[in-house]
mmCIF file of C-alpha atoms in Angstrom:
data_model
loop_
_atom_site.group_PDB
_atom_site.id
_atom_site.type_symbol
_atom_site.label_atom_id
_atom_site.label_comp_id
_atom_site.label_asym_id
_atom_site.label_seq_id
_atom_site.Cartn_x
_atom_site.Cartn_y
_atom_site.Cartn_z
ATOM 1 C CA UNK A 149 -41.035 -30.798 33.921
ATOM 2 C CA UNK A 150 -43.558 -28.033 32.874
ATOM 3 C CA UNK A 151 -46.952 -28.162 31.687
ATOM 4 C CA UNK A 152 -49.426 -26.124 29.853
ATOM 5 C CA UNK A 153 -50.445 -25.051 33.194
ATOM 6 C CA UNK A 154 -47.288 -24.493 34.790
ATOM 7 C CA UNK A 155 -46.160 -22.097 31.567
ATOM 8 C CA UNK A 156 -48.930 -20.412 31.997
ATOM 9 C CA UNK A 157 -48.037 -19.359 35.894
ATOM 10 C CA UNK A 158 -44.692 -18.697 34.479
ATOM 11 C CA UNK A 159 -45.710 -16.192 31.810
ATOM 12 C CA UNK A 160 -47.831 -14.895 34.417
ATOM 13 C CA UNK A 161 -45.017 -13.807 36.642
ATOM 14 C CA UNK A 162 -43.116 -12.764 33.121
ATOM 15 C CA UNK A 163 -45.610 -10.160 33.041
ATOM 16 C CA UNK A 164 -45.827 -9.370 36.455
ATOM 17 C CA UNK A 165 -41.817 -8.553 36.427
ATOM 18 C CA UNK A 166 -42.199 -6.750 33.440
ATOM 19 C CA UNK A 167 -45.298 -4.642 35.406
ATOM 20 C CA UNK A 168 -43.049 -3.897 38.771
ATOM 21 C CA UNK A 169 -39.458 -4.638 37.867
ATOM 22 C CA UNK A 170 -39.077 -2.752 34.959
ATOM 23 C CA UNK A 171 -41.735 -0.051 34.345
ATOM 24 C CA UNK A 172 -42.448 0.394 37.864
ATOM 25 C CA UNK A 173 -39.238 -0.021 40.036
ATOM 26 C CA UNK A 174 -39.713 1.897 42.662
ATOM 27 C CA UNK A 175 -42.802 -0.123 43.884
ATOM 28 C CA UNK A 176 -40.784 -2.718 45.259
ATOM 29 C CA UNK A 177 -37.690 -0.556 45.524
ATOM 30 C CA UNK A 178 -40.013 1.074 48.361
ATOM 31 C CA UNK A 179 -41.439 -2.503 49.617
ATOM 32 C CA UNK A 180 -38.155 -3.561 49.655
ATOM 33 C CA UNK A 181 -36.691 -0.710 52.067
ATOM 34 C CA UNK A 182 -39.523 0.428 54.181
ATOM 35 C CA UNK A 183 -41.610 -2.716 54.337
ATOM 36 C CA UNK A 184 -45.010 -3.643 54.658
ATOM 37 C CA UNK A 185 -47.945 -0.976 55.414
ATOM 38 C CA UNK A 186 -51.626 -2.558 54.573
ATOM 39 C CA UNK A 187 -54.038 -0.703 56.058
ATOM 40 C CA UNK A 188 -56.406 -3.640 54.892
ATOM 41 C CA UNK A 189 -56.345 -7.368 56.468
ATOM 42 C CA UNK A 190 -58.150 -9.565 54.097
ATOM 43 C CA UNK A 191 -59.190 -13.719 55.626
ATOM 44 C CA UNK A 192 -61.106 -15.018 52.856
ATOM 45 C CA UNK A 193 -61.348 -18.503 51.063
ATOM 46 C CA UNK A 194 -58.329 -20.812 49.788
ATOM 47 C CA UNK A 195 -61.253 -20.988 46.361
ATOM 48 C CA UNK A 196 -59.410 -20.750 43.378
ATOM 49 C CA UNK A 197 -62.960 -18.782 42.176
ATOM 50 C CA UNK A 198 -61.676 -15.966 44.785
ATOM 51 C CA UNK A 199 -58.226 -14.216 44.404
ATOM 52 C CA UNK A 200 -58.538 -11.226 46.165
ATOM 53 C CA UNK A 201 -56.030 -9.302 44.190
ATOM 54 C CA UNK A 202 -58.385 -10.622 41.057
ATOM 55 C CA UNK A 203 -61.457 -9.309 42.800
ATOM 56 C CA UNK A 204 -60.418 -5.498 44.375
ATOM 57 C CA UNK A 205 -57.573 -4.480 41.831
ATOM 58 C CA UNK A 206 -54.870 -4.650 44.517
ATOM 59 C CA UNK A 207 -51.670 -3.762 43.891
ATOM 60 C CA UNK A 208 -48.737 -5.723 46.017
ATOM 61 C CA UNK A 209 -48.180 -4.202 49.366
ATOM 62 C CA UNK A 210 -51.985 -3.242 49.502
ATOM 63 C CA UNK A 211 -53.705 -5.715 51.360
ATOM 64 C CA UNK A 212 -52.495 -8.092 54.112
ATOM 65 C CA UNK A 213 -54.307 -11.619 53.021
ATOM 66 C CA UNK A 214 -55.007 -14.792 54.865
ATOM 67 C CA UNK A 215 -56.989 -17.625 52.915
ATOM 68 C CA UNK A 216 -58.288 -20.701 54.475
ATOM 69 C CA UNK A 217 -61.067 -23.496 53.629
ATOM 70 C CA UNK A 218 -64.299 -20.982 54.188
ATOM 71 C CA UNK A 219 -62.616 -18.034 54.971
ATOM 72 C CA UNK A 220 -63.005 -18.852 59.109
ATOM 73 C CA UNK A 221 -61.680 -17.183 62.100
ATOM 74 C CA UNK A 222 -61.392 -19.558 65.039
ATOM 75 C CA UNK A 223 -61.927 -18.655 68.791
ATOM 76 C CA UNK A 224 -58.798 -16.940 70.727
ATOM 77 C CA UNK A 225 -57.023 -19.971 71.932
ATOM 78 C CA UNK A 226 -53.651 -20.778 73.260
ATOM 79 C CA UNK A 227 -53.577 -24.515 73.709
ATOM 80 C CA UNK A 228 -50.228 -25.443 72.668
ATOM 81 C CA UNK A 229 -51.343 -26.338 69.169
ATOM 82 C CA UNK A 230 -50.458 -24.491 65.873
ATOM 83 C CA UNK A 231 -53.079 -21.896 64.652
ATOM 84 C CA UNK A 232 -52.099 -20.345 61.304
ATOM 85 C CA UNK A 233 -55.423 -17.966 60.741
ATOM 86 C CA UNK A 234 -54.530 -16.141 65.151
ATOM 87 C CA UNK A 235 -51.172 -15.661 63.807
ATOM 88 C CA UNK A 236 -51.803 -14.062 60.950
ATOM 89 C CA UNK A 237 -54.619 -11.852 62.748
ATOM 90 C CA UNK A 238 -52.198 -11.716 65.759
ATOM 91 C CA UNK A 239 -49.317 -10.351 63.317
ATOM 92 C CA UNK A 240 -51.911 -8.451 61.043
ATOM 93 C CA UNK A 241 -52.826 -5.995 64.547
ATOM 94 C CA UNK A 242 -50.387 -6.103 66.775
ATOM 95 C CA UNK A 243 -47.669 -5.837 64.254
ATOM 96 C CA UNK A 244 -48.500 -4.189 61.509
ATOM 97 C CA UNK A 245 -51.653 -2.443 63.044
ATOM 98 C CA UNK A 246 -54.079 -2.714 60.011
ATOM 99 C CA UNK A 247 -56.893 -0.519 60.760
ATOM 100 C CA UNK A 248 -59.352 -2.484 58.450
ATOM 101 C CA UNK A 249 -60.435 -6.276 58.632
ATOM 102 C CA UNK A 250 -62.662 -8.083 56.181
ATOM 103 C CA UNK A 251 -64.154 -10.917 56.325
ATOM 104 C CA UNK A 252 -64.798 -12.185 53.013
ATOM 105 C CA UNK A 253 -67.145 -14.917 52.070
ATOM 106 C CA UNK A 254 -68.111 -16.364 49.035
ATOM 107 C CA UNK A 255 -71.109 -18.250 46.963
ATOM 108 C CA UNK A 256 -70.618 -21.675 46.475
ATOM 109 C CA UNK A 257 -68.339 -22.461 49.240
ATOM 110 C CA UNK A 258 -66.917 -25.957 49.398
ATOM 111 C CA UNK A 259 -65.706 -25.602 52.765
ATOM 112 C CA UNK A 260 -69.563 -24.519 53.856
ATOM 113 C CA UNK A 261 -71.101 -27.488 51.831
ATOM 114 C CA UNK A 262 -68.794 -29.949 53.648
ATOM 115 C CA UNK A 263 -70.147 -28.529 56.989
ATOM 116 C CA UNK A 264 -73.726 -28.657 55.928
ATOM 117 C CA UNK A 265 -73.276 -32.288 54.540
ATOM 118 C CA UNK A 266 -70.980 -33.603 57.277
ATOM 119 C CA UNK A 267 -67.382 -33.273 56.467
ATOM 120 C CA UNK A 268 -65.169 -35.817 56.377
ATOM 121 C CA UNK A 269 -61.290 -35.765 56.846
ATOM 122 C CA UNK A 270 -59.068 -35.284 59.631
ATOM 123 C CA UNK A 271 -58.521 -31.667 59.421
ATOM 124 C CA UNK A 272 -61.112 -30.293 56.992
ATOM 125 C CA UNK A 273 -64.277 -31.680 59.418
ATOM 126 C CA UNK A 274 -62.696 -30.251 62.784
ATOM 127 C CA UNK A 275 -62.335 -26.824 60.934
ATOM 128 C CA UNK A 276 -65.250 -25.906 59.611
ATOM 129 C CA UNK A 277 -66.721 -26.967 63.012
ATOM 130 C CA UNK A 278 -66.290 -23.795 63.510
ATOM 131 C CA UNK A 279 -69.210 -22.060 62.468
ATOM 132 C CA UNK A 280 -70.978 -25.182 63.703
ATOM 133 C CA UNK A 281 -73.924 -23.140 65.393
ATOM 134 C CA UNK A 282 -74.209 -21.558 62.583
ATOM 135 C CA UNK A 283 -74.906 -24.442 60.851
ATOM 136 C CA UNK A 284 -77.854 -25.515 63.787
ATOM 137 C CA UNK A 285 -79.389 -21.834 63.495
ATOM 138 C CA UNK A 286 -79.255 -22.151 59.774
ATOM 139 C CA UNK A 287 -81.034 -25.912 59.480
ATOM 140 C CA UNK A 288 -83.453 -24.697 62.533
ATOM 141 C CA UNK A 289 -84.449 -21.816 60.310
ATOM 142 C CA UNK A 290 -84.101 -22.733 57.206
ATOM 143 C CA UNK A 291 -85.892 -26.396 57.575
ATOM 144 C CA UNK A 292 -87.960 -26.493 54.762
ATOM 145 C CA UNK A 293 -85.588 -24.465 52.087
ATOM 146 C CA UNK A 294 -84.032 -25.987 49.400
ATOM 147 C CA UNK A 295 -79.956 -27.205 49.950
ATOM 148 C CA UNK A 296 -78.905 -24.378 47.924
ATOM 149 C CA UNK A 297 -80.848 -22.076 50.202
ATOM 150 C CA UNK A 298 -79.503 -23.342 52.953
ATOM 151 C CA UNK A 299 -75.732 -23.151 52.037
ATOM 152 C CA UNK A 300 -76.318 -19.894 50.960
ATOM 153 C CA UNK A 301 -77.668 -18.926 54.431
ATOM 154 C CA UNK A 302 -74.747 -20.631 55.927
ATOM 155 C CA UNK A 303 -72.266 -18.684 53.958
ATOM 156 C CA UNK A 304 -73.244 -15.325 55.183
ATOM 157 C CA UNK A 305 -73.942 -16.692 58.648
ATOM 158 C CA UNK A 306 -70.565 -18.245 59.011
ATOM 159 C CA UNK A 307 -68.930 -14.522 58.210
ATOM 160 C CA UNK A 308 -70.655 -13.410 61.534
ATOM 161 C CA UNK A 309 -69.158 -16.065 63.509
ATOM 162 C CA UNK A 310 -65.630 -15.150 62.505
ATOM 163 C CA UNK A 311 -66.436 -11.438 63.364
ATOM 164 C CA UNK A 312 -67.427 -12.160 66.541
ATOM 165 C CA UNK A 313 -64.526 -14.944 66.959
ATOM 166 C CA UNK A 314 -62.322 -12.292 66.096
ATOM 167 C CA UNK A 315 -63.517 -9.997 69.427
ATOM 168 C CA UNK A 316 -61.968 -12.848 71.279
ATOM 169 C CA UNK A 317 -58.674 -11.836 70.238
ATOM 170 C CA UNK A 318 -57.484 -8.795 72.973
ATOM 171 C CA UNK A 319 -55.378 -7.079 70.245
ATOM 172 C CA UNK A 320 -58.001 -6.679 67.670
ATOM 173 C CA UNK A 321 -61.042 -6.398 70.527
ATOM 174 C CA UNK A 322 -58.717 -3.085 71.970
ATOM 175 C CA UNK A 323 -58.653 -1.572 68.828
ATOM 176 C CA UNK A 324 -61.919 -1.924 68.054
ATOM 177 C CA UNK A 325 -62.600 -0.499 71.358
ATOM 178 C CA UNK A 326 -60.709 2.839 70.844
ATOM 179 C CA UNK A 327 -62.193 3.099 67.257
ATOM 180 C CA UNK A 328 -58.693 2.024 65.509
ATOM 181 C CA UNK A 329 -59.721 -0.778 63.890
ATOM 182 C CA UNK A 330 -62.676 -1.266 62.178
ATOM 183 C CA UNK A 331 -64.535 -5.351 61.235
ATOM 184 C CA UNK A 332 -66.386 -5.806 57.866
ATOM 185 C CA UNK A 333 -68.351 -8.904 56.993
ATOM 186 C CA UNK A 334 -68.166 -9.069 53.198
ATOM 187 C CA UNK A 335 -69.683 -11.239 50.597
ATOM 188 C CA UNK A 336 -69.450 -12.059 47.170
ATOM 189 C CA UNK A 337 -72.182 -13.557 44.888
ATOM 190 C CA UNK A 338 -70.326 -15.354 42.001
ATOM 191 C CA UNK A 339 -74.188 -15.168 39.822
ATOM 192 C CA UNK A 340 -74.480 -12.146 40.122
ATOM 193 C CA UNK A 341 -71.013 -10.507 40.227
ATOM 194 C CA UNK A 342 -71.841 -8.529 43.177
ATOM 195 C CA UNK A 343 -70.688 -7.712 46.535
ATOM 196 C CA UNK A 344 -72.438 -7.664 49.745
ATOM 197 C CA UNK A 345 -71.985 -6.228 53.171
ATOM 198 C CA UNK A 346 -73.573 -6.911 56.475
ATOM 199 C CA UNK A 347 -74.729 -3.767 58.045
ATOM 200 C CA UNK A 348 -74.908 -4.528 61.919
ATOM 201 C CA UNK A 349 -77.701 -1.964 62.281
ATOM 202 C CA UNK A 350 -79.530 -3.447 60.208
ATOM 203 C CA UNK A 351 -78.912 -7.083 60.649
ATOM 204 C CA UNK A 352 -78.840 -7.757 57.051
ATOM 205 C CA UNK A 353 -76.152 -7.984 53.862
ATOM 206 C CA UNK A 354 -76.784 -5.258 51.179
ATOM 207 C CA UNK A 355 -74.925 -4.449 48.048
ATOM 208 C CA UNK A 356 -71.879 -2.412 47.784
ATOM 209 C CA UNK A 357 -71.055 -3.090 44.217
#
């Protein structure tokens, strides 16, 4: 049984076949036959605020994209347990050899807010443990800012932690090595409708867009 909501999606995809079935076959004729290529690897946030293809104008076959609560990368493990995000990055390099990754964060994270506030739930509060330094460097720091202020700190400090989780990984750390693969930290300020970078040199975000 359909809803407003669920015709909705289903017009969307109506016009979506209409884009790359019928005026533009050979898109996914192409797709279809020689596979995937993306010289872009996307991880940013499951937000429904943040659809990647919404934000850049991407086109399918474009970008490889991975989306999880806060847009984290964990540590390099290999403990027997299931790790969807190392997979994906695992698959992104070794496999299909993107020669971009990008980090992309976002204002008004949930996933950040439950880390700053002390998540609960079995899966959601062990995840965003990840940037958990973060979060002490952030409160140390920021002590006597308002909450906002400090989730906004968090935000862009918790894309650093995934760039440097993802130098844990051999594949991607190799490439990076040998100047194949290149790591942005990107974020994007929903108030303002623009898009930041952090420039390494200079240890700060500034605007691309």
């Amino acid at each position: 049984m359909r809803d407003d909501m669920t015709n909705a999606m289903v017009d969307g995809f109506k016009a979506f076949h209409r884009t790359y079935y019928v005026e533009r076959p050979d898109l996914f004729d192409t797709l279809v036959e020689q596979g995937q290529s993306p010289r872009v690897m996307l991880i940013g946030c499951s937000d429904s605020r943040v659809t990647p293809t919404a934000l850049y104008g991407s086109e399918p076959g474009d970008i490889f994209v991975v989306r999880n609560v806060a847009n984290l990368v964990p540590p390099a493990e290999q403990d027997g347990h299931l790790h969807g995000t190392s997979a994906a990055v695992d698959f992104a390099v070794g496999h299909l050899e993107v020669e971009h990754i990008i980090v992309n964060g976002h204002s008004h994270c949930g996933g950040i807010k439950a880390l700053l506030n002390g998540a609960e739930g079995k899966y959601v509060g062990p995840w965003v443990e990840i940037a958990r330094d973060a979060r002490a460097d952030v409160m140390r720091e920021y002590a006597d800012a308002s909450p906002d202020e400090q989730a906004r700190a968090l935000e862009k400090a918790s894309i650093l932690v995934s760039l440097e989780n993802l130098l844990t990984f051999d594949s991607v750390r190799r490439r990076v090595i040998r100047g194949a693969l290149q790591l942005h930290g990107w974020y994007f300020d929903m108030e303002e409708g623009a898009l930041l970078a952090y420039d390494a040199g200079k240890r700060q975000y500034e605007r691309l867009a």
